[in-house]
Short mmCIF file of C-alpha atoms in Angstrom, two decimals:
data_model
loop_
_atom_site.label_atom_id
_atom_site.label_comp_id
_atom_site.label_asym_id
_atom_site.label_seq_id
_atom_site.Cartn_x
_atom_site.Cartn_y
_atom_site.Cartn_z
CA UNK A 1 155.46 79.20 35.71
CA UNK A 2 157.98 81.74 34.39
CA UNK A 3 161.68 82.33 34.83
CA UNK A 4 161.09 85.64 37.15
CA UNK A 5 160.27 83.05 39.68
CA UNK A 6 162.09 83.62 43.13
CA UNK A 7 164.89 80.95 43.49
CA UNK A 8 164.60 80.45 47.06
CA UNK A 9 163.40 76.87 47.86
CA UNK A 10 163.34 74.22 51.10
CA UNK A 11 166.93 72.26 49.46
CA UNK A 12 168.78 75.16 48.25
CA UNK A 13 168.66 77.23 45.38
CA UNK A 14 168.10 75.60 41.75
CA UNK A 15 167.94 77.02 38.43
CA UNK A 16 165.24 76.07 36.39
CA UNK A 17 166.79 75.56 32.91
CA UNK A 18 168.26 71.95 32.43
CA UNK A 19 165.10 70.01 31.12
CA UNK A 20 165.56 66.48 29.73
CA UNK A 21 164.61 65.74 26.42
CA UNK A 22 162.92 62.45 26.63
CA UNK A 23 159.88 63.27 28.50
CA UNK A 24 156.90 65.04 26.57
CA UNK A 25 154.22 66.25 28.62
CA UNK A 26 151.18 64.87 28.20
CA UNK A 27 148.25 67.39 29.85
CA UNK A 28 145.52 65.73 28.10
CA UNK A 29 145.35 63.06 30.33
CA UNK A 30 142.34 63.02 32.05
CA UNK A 31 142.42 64.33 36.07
CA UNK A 32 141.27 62.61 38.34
CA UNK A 33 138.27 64.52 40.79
CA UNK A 34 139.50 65.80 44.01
CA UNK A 35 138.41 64.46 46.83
CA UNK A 36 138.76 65.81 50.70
CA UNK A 37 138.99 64.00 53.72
CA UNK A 38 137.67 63.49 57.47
CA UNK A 39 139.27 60.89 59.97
CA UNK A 40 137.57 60.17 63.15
CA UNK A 41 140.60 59.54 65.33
CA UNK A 42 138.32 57.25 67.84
CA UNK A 43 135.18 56.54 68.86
CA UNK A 44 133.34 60.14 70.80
CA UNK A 45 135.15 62.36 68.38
CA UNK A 46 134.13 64.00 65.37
CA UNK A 47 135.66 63.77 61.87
CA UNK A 48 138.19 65.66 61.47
CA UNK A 49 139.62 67.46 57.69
CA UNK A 50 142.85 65.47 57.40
CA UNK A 51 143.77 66.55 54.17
CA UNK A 52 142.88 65.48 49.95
CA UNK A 53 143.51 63.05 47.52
CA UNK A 54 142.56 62.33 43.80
CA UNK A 55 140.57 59.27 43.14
CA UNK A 56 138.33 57.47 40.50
CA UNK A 57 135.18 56.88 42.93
CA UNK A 58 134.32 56.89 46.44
CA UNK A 59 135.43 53.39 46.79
CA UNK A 60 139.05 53.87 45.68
CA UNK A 61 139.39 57.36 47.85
CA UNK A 62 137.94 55.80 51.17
CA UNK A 63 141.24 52.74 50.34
CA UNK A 64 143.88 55.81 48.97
CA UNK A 65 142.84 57.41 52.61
CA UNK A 66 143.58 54.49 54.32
CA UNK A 67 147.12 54.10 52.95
CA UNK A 68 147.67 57.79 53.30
CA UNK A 69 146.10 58.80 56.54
CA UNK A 70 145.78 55.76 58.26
CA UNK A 71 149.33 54.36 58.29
CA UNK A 72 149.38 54.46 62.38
CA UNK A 73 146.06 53.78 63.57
CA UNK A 74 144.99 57.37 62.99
CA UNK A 75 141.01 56.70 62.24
CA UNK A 76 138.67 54.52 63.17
CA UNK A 77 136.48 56.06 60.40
CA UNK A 78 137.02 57.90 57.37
CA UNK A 79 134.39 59.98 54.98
CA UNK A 80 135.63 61.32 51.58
CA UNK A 81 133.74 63.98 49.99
CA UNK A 82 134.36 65.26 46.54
CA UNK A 83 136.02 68.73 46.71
CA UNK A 84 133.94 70.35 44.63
CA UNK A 85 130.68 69.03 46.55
CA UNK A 86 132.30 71.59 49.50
CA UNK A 87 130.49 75.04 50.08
CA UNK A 88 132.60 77.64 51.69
CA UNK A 89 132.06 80.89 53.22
CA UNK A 90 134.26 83.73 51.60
CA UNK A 91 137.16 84.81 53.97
CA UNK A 92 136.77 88.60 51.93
CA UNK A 93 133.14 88.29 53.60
CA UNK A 94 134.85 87.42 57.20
CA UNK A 95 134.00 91.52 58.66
CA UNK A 96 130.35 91.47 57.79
CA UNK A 97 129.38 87.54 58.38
CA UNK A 98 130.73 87.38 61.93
CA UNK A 99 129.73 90.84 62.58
CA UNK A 100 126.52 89.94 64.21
CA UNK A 101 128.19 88.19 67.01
CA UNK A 102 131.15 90.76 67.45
CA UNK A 103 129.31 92.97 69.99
CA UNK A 104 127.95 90.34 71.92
CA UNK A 105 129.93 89.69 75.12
CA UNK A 106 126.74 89.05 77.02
CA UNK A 107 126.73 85.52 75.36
CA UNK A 108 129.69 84.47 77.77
CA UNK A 109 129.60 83.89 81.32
CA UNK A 110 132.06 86.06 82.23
CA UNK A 111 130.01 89.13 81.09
CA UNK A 112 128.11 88.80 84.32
CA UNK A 113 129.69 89.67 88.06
CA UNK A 114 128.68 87.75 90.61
CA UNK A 115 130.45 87.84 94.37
CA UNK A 116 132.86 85.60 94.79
CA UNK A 117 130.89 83.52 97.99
CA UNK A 118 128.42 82.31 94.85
CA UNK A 119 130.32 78.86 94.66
CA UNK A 120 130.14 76.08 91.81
CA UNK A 121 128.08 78.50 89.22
CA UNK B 1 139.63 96.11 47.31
CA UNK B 2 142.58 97.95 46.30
CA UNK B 3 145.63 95.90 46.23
CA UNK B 4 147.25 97.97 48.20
CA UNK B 5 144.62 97.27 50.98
CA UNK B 6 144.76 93.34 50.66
CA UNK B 7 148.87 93.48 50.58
CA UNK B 8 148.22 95.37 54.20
CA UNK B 9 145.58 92.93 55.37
CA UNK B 10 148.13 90.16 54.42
CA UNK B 11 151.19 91.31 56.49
CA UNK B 12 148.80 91.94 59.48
CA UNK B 13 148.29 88.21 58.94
CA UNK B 14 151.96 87.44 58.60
CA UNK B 15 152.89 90.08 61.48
CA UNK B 16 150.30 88.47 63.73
CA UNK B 17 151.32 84.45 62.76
CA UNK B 18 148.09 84.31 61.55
CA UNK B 19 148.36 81.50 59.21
CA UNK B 20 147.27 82.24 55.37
CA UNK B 21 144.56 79.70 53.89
CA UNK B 22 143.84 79.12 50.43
CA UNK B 23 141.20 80.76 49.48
CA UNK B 24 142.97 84.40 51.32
CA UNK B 25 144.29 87.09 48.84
CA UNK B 26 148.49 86.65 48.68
CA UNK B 27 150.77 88.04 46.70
CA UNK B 28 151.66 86.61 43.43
CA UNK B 29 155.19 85.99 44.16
CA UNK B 30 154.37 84.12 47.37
CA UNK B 31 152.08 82.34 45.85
CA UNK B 32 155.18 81.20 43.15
CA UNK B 33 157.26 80.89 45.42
CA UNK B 34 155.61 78.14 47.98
CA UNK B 35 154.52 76.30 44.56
CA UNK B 36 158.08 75.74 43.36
CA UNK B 37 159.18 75.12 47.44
CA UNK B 38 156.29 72.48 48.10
CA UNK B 39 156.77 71.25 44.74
CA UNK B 40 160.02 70.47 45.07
CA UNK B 41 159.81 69.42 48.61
CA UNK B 42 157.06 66.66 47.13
CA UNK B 43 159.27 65.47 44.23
CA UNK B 44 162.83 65.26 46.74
CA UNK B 45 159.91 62.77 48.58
CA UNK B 46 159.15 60.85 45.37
CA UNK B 47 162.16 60.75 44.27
CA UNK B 48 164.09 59.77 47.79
CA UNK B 49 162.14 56.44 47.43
CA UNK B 50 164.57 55.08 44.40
CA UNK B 51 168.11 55.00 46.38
CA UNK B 52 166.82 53.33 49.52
CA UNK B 53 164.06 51.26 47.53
CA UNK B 54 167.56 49.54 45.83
CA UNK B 55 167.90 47.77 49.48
CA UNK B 56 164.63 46.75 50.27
CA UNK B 57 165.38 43.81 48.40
CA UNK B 58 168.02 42.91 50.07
CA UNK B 59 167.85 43.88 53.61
CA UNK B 60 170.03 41.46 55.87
CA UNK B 61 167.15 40.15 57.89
CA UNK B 62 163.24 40.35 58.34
CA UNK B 63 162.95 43.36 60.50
CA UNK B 64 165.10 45.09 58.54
CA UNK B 65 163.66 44.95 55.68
CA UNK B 66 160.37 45.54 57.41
CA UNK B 67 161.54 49.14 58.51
CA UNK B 68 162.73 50.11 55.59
CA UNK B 69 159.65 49.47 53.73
CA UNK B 70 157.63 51.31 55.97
CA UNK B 71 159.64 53.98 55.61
CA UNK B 72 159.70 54.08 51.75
CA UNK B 73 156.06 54.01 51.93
CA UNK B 74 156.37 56.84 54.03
CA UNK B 75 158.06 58.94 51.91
CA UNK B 76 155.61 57.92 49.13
CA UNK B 77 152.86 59.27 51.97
CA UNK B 78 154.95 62.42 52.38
CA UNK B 79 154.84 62.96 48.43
CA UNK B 80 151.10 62.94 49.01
CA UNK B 81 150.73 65.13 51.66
CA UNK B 82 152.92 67.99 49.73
CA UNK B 83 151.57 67.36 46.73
CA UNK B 84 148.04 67.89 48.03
CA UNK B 85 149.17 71.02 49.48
CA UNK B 86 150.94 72.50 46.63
CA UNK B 87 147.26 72.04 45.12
CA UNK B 88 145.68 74.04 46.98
CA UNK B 89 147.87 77.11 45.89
CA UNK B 90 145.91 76.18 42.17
CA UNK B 91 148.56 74.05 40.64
CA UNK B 92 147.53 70.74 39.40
CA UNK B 93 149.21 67.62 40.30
CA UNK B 94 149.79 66.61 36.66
CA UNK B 95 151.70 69.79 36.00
CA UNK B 96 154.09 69.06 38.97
CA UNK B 97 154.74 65.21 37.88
CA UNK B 98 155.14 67.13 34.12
CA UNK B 99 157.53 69.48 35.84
CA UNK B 100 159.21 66.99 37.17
CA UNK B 101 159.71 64.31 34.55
CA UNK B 102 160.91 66.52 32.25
CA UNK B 103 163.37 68.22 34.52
CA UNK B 104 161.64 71.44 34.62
CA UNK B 105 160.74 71.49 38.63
CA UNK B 106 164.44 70.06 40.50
CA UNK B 107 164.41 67.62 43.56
CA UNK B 108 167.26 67.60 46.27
CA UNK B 109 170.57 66.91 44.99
CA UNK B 110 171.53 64.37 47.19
CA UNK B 111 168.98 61.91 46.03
CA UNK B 112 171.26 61.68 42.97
CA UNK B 113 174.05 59.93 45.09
CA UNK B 114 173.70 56.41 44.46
CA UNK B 115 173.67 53.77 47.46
CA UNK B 116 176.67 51.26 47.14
CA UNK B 117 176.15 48.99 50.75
CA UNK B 118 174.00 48.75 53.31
CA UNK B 119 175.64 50.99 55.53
CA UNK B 120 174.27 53.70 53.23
CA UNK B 121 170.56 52.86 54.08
CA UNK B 122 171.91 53.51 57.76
CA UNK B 123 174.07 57.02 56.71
CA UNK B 124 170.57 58.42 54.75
CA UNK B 125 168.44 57.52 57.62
CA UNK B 126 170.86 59.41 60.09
CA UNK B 127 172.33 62.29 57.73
CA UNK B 128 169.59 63.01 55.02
CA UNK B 129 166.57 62.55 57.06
CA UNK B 130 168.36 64.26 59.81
CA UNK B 131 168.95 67.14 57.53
CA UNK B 132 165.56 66.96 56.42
CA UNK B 133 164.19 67.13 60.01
CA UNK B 134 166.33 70.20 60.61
CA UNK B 135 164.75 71.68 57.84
CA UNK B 136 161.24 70.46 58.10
CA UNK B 137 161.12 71.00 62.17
CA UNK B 138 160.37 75.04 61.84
CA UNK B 139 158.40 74.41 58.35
CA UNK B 140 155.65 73.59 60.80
CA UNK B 141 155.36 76.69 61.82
CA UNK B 142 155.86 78.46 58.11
CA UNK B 143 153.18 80.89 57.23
CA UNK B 144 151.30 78.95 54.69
CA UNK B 145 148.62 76.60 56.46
CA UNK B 146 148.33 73.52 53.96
CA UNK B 147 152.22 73.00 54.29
CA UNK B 148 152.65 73.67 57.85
CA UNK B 149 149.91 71.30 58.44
CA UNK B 150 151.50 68.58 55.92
CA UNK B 151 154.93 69.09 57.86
CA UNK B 152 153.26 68.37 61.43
CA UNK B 153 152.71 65.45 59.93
CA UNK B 154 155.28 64.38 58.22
CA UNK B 155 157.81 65.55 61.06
CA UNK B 156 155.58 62.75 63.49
CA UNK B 157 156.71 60.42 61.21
CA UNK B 158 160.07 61.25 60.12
CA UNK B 159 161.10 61.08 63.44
CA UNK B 160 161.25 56.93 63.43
CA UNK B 161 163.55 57.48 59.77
CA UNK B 162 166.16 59.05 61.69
CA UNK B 163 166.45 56.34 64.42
CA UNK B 164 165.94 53.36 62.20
CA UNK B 165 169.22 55.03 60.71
CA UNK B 166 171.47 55.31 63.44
CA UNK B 167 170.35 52.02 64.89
CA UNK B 168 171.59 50.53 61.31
CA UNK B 169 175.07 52.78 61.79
CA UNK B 170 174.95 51.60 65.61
CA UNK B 171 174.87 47.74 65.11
CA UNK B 172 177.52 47.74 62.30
CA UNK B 173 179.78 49.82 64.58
CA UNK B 174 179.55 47.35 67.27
CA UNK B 175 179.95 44.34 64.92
CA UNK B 176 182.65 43.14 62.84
CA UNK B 177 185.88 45.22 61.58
CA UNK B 178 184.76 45.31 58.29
CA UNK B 179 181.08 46.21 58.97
CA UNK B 180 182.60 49.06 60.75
CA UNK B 181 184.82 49.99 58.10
CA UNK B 182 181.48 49.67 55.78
CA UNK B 183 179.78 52.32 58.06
CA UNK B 184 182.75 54.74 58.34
CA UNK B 185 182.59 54.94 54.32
CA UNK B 186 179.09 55.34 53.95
CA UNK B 187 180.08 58.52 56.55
CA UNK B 188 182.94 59.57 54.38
CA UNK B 189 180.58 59.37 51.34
CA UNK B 190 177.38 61.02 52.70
CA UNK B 191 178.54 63.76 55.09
CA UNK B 192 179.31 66.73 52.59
CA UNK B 193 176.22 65.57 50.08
CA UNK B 194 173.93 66.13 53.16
CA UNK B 195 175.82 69.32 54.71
CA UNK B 196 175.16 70.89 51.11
CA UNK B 197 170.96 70.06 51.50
CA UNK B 198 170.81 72.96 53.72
CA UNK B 199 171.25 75.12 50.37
CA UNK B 200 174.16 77.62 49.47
CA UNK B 201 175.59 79.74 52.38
CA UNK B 202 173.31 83.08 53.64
CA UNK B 203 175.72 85.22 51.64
CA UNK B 204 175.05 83.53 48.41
CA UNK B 205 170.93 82.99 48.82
CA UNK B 206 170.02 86.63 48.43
CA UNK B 207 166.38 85.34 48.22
CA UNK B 208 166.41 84.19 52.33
CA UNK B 209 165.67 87.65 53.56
CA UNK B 210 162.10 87.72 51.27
CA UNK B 211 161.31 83.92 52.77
CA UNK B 212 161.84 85.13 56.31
CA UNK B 213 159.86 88.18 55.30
CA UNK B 214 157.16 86.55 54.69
CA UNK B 215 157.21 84.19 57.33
CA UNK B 216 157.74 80.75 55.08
CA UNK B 217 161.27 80.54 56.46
CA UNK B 218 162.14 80.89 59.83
CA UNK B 219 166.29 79.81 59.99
CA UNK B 220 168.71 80.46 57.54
CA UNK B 221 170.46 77.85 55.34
CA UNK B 222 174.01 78.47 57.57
CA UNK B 223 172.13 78.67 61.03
CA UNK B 224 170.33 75.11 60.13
CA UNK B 225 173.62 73.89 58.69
CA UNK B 226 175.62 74.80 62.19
CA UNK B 227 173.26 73.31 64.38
CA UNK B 228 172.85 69.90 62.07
CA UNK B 229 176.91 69.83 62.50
CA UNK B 230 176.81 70.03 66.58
CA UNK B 231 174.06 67.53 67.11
CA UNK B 232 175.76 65.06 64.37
CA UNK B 233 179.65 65.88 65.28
CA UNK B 234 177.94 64.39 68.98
CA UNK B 235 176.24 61.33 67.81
CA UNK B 236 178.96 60.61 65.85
CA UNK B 237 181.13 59.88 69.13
CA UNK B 238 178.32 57.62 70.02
CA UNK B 239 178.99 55.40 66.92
CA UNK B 240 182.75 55.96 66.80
CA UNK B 241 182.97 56.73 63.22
CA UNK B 242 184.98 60.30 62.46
CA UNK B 243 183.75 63.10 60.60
CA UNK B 244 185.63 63.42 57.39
CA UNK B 245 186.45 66.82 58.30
CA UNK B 246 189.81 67.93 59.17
CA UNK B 247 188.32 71.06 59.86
CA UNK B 248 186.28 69.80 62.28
CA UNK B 249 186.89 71.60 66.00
CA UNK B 250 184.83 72.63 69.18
CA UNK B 251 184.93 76.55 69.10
CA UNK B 252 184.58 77.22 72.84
CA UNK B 253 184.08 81.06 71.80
CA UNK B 254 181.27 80.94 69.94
CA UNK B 255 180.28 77.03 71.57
CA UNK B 256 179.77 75.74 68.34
CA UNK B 257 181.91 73.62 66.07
CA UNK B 258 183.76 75.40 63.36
CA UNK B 259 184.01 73.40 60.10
CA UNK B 260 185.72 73.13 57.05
CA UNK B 261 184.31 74.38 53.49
CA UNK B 262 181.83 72.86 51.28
CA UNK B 263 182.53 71.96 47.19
CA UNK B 264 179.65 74.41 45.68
CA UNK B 265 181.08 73.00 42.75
CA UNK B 266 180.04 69.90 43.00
CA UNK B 267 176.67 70.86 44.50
CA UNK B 268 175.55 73.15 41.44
CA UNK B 269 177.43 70.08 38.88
CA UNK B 270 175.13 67.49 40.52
CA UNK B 271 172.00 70.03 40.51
CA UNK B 272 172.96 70.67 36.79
CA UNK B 273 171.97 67.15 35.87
CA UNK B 274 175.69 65.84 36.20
CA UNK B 275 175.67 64.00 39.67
CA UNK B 276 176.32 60.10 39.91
CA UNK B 277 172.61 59.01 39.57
CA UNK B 278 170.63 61.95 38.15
CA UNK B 279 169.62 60.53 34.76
CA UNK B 280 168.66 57.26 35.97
CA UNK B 281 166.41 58.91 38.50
CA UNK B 282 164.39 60.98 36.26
CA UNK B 283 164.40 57.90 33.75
CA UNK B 284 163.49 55.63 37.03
CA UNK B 285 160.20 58.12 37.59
CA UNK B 286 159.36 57.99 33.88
CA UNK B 287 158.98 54.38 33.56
CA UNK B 288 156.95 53.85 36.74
CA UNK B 289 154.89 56.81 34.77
CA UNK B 290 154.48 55.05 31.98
CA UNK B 291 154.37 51.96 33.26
CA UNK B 292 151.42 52.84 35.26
CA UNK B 293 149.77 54.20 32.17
CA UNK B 294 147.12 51.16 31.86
CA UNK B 295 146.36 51.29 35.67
CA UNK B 296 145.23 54.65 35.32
CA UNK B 297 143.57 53.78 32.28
CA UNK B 298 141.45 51.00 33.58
CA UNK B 299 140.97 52.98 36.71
CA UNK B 300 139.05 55.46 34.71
CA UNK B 301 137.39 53.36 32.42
CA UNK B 302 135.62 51.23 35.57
CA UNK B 303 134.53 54.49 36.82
CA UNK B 304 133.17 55.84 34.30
CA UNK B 305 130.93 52.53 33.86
CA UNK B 306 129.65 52.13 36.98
CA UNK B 307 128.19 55.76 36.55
CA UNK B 308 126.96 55.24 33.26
CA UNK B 309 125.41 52.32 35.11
CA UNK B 310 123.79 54.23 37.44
CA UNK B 311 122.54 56.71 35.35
CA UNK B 312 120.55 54.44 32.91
#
């Protein structure tokens, strides 16, 4: 983080000098994994990404969630997964990985013309 | 890819609302820029706890104290949210709480106002969050996807801070003459602190233009401010407290309310570190820092067992 920063922010604009002395950073602390995670809002629906929180274990994500995600009946179900256990397709890639199914309109129903006395089809 | 080619791809995005996700090319600058705003946004959450937290204590009866609670934990929640979002832009979250703690990253100004009677509790639930509502209401749609998403969110629940806040204002103004003198100078006290949280005017934030450009803003500072004044100068009548504004009229012209003009000085002295409560806020977030030091600690150590369990 430098000082050519852009000074526009959400509260106003805020200059960045003005530290106080009697805090020293400590960034040897050790962090915490990541950890994502999926709410099913109620029974019949799938879990859904909610959002990501840093934990110690499974056990202590799955309880952060709750207080976090869960405040107003939300979830009936949560799953946490470690971040880094997530493998993701690469948006650069988006063109050529969806570009077997581009040219493929004959995969929807409307594709195909029927007269209009063909009822409930 | 040239960058000139992923600088076009990205303002297609932006001139399409196509939302930008994480892992999308961006320009450095926005990237800096929503760090510091989400940043900043999470800390103003952290740090709103510590003036209303004062009351919880001693809220006059069960349900208020109930409310307020819930909505400190909120905020707390909010924090999260923000927090987590601002991480996905690649900063981590123990360079924002260093950034905050030692006074690199700011937090709104008005948290540094301290809260002298209860009637305050009901002025920051009714001004500040209103404010903040005003702000946060068209951050759903800004062009970042984390943070809009994290402001749906937090806008479904912010909603219940506001109300909790007038209803606070509401009984005091239909009780006693003194609790309705209480209520009128928590108004007095809090109206120009939360007029200035819309940030200086247009003609002084030559940065707005670049946030609208890119889609993360979508008001500016005065057109927020004006319609916060309407909607409060209304509810206000409701309460029958005055506006300490002699400034204050209906502008049948332009169907707005003109109003008077705002201290800057005193905004950018309290920013500067030199508001009412601004060193006992950063030392308030230090100790509960430090003080949860050992938690952390043992937090790591009992993880780091039961997998060396499980290993052997």
């Amino acid at each position: 983080m430098n000082s050519t920063f852009i000074k526009k922010i959400f509260y106003g604009d805020i200059p960045e000098e003005k530290g106080s002395e009697n805090f020293q950073p400590k960034t040897n602390e050790t962090l915490w994994p990541l950890w994502e995670v999926f709410i099913r809002s109620k029974q019949g629906l799938d879990h859904k990404h909610v959002g990501s929180l840093h934990a110690t274990d499974a056990k202590m994500a799955i309880e952060n969630a709750r207080d976090v995600y869960t405040r107003r009946m939300e979830g009936v179900s949560i799953w946490v997964v470690e971040s880094k256990n997530i493998h993701a397709s690469n948006p650069d890639d988006a063109a050529s990985m969806y570009d077997p199914a581009n040219d493929k309109v004959y995969r929807h129903p409307t594709f195909y013309n029927l007269p209009d006395e063909v009822k409930h089809m | 890819m040239p960058v000139q080619q992923l600088e076009k791809i990205f303002d297609d995005k932006l001139e399409k609302e196509i939302r930008i996700e994480p892992r999308d090319w961006m320009p450095d600058n926005y990237r800096k820029n929503l760090i510091r705003m989400i940043g900043q946004h999470a800390h103003s959450e952290i740090v709103g706890m510590l003036p209303e937290g004062e009351w919880i204590t001693r809220a006059p009866s069960l349900r208020r104290k109930a409310t307020l609670l819930a909505k400190v934990q909120d905020e707390a929640g909010h924090g999260l949210y923000l927090y987590a979002a601002a991480e996905t832009m690649g900063i981590s979250r123990e360079e924002m709480n260093d950034q905050l703690l030692t006074g690199k990253a700011k937090y709104s100004s008005i948290f540094n106002y301290p809260t002298l009677t209860w009637a305050d509790i009901g002025a920051i639930g009714w001004l500040v969050d209103g404010a903040a509502i005003m702000n946060q209401v068209p951050l759903c749609r800004t062009s970042y996807g984390p943070y809009a998403r994290a402001m749906i969110r937090v806008c479904k629940e912010e909603s219940f801070h506001q109300r909790q806040g007038f209803e606070i204002l509401l009984t005091l103004c239909r009780g006693s003459k003194e609790q309705k003198e209480m209520a009128q100078d928590a108004l007095n006290r809090w109206w120009w602190p939360s007029l200035m949280m819309f940030g200086p005017n247009d003609d002084n934030s030559p940065h707005t233009a670049q946030s609208m450009k890119w889609k993360i803003k979508r008001f500016t500072n005065d057109e927020l401010r004006q319609k916060f004044v309407d909607i409060c100068t209304d509810q206000a009548k409701v309460l029958g407290l005055t506006i300490p504004d002699p400034d204050l009229k209906w502008n049948e012209e332009k169907k707005q309310y003109d109003f008077g003009k705002i201290n800057w000085d005193e905004f950018w002295n309290v920013v500067n570190g030199n508001g009412p409560c601004n060193k006992e806020r950063i030392a308030a977030r230090i100790k509960a820092h430090e003080d949860g030091k050992w938690v952390r600690e043992a937090a790591e150590a009992y993880a780091s067992k039961k997998k060396n369990v499980k290993a052997a």
